[in-house]
Coordinates of C-alpha atoms in Angstrom, one line a residue:
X1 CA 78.4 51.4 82.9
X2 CA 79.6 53.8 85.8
X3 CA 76.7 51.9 87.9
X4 CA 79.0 48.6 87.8
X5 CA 82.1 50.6 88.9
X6 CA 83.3 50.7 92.2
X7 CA 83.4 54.3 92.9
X8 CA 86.8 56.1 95.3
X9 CA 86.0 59.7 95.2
X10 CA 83.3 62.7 93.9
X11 CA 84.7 66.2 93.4
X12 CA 83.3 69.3 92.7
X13 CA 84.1 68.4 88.3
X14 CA 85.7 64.9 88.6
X15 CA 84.5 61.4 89.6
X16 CA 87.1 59.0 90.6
X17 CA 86.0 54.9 90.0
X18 CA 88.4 52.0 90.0
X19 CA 90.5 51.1 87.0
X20 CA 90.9 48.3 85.5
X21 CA 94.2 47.4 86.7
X22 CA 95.7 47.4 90.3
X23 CA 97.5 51.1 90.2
X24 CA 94.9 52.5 87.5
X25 CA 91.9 54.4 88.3
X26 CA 89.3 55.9 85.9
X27 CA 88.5 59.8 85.9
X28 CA 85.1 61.1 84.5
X29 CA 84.9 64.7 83.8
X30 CA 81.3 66.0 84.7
X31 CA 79.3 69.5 83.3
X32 CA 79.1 70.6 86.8
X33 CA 80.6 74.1 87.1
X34 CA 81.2 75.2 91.0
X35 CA 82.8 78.3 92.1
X36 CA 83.3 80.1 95.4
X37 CA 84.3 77.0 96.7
X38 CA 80.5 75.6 96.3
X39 CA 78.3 78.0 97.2
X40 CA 77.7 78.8 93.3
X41 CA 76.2 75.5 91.2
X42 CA 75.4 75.2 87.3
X43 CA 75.6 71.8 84.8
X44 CA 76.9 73.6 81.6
X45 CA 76.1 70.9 78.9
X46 CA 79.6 69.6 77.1
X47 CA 81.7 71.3 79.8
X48 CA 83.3 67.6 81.2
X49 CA 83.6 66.6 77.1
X50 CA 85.7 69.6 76.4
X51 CA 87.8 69.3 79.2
X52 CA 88.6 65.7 79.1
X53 CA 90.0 66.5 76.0
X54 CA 92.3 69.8 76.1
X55 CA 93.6 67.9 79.7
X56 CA 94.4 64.8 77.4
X57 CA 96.1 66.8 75.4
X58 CA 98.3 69.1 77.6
X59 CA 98.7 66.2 79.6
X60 CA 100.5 64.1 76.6
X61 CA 102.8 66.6 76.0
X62 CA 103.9 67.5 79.1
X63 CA 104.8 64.1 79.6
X64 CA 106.4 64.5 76.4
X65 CA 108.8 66.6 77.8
X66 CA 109.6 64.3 80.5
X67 CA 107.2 65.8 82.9
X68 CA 105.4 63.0 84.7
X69 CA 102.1 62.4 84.9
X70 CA 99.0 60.6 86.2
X71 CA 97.5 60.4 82.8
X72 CA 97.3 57.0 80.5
X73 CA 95.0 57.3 78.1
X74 CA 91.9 58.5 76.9
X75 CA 89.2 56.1 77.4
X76 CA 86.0 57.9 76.1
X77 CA 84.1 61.3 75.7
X78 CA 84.5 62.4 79.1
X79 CA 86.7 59.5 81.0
X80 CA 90.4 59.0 81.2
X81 CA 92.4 56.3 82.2
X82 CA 94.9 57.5 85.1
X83 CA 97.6 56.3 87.1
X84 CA 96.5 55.9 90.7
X85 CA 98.8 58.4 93.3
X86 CA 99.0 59.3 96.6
X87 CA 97.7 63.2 97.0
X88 CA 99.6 65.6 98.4
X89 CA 97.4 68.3 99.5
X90 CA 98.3 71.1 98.4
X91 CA 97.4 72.9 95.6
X92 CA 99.9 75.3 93.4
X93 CA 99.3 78.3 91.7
X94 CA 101.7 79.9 89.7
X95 CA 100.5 83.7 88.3
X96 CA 102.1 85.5 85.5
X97 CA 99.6 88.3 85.3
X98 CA 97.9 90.0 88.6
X99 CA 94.3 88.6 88.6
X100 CA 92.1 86.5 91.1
X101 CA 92.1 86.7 94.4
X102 CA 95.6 88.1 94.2
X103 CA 94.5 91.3 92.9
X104 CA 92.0 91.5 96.1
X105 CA 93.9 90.4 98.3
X106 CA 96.9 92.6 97.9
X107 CA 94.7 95.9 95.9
X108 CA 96.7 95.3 92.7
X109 CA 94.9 96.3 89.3
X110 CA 93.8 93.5 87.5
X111 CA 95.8 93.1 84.6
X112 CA 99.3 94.0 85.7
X113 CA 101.8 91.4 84.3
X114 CA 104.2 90.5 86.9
X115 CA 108.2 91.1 86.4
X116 CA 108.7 87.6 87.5
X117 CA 105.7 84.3 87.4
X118 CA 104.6 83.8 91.4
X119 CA 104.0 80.4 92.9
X120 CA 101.5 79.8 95.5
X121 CA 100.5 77.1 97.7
X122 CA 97.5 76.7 99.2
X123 CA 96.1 73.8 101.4
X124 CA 93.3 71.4 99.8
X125 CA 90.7 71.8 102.5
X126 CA 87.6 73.2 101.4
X127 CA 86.2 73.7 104.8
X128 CA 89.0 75.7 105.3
X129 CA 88.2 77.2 102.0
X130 CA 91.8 76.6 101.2
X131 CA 94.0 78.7 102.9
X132 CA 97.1 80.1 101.8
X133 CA 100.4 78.3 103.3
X134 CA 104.1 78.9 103.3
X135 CA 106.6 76.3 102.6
X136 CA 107.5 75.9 106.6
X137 CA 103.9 75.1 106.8
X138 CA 103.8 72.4 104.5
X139 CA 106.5 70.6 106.4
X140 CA 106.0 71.4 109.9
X141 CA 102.8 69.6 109.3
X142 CA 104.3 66.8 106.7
X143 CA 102.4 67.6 104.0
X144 CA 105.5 67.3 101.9
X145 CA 109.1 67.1 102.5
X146 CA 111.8 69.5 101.4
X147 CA 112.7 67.6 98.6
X148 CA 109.2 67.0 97.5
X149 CA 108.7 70.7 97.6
X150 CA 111.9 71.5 95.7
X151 CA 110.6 68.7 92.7
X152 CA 106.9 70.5 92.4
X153 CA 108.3 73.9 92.1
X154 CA 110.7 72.6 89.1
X155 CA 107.8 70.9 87.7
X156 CA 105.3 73.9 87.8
X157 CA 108.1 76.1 86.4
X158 CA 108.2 73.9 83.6
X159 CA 105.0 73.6 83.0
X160 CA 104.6 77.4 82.6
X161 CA 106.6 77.6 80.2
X162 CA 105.5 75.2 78.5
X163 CA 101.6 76.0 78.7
X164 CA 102.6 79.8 78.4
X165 CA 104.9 79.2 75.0
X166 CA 101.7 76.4 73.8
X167 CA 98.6 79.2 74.4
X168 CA 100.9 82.4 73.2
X169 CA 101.4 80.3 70.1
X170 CA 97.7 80.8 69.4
X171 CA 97.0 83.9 70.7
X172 CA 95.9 83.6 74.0
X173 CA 98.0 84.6 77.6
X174 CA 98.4 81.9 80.1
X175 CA 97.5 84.4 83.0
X176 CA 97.4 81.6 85.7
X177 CA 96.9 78.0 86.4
X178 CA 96.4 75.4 89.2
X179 CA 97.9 71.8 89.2
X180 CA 98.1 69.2 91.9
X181 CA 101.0 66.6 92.4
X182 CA 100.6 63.0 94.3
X183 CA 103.2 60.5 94.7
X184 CA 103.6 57.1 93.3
X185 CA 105.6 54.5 95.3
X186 CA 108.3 52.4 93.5
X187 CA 109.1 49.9 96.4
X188 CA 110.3 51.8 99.6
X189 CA 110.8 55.3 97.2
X190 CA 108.3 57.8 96.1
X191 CA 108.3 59.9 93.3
X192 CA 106.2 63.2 92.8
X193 CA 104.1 63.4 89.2
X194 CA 101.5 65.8 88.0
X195 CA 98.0 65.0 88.8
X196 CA 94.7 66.5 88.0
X197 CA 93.8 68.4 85.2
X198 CA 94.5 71.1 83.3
X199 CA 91.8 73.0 81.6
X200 CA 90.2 76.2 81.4
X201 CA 88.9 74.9 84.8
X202 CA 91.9 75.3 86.2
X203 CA 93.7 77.8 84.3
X204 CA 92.8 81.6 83.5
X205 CA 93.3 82.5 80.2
X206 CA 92.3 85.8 78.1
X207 CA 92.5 86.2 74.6
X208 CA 96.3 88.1 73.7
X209 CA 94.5 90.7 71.2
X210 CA 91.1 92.0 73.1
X211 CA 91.8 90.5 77.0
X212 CA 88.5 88.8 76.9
X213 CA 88.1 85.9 79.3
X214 CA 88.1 82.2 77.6
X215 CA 88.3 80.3 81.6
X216 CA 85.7 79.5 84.3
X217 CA 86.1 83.1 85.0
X218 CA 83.0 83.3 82.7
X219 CA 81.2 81.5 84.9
X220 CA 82.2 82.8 88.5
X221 CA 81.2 86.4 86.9
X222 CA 78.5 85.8 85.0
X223 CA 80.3 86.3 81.8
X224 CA 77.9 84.2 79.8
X225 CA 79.0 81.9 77.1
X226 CA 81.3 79.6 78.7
X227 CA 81.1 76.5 76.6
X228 CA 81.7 78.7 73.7
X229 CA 84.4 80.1 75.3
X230 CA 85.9 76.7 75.9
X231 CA 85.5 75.4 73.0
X232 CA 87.2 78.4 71.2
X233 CA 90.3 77.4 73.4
X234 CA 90.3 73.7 71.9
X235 CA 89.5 74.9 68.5
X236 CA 92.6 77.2 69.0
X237 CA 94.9 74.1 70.5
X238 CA 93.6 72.3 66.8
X239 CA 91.6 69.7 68.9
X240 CA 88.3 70.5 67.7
X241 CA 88.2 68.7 64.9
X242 CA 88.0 65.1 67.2
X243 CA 84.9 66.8 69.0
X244 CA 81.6 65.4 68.7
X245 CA 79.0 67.8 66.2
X246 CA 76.9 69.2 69.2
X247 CA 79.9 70.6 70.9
X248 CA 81.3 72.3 67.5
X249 CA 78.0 73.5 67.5
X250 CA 78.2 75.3 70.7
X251 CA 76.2 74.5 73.9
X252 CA 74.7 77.6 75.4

């Protein structure tokens, strides 16, 4: 079926093809897991399944709460109907715990949670590997305006909240996350909305209790058990019950 879709775009977990509306396009999670920008490669089996699903359902209710986003509906196993936007690129990471690269790069012991959550933005350009930027970078180079700025920082506040009240609830500490925003024209106006995803792709999460990892941080260290680890997260959320036998299962 993808074979008679026009397809837009190929990322590193995500294949863009062309909805079935003007305004709509089609996202297909894959079980390819990349880290260091690339230079490490694996298909975990079920990874794309599990993700499509905890994104459709952080997405729904965050736009339940009147945060915007590019998400429609679910179409499938691993393919979502979205709302077609306009990329702004940049991508924003908001930390509530010292871990990542922000433990390297500043010497800070892993683990340390932070008096107040830190927001980030970096530039999406992988063969830049993504560098950090500062809000006068983003508009000296119109990237996004002041006011666009001002909207995705409200929006990713919320969203911690949210995410960070959602995973406490079941025992596990939103220690980070990543999200992307894109604009969606309304005549002569634009209007920023979430895009993306939000998975444990995109999110580090440990378990509250013992600190063990339950993100792609499995995979960048060779953790071992990743879909398992996954999958614990959406049988946690209460989603695993929609899941298909071989990923209740576990995957290894």
């Amino acid at each position: 079926m993808n074979a008679k879709r026009k397809k837009l775009y190929e990322g590193k977990a995500k294949i863009l093809y062309e909805g079935p509306e003007p305004g709509t396009l089609i996202q297909y999670f894959k079980d390819d897991a990349t880290a260091f920008n690339g230079e490490k490669k694996a298909q975990l089996e079920g990874k794309g399944v599990i993700n499509n699903r905890i994104s459709e359902f952080v997405m729904s209710r965050l736009n339940g709460i009147g945060v915007t986003n590019h998400f429609i509906k679910r179409l499938n196993l691993r393919e979502q109907l979205i709302r077609e936007v306009e990329i702004i690129p940049l991508e924003v990471v908001c930390r509530n715990v010292v871990a990542g690269s922000l433990a390297t790069r500043l010497g800070q012991e892993e683990g340390t949670p932070l008096p107040r959550s830190i927001i980030e933005f970096y530039y999406k350009k992988d063969e830049l590997n993504d560098p950090m930027v500062t809000e006068e970078h983003i508009t000296a180079f119109n990237w996004a305006s002041t006011q666009e700025i001002d909207d995705i920082l409200a929006m990713t506040v919320r969203v911690n909240d949210y995410l960070s009240g959602m995973f406490g609830a079941v025992g596990i500490t939103l220690v980070d996350f990543k999200i992307e925003f894109g604009r969606i024209w309304e005549n002569d106006f634009s209007r920023v909305i979430l895009a993306d995803e939000i998975s444990p792709d995109s999110c580090r999460l440990w378990d509250t209790t013992t600190g063990e990892k339950m993100d792609k941080d499995r995979f960048r260290r060779d953790l071992g058990n990743v879909i398992e680890s996954y999958a614990e997260v959406a049988r946690r959320l209460g989603i695993m019950k929609d899941m298909p036998t071989v990923i209740q299962g576990g995957l290894h």
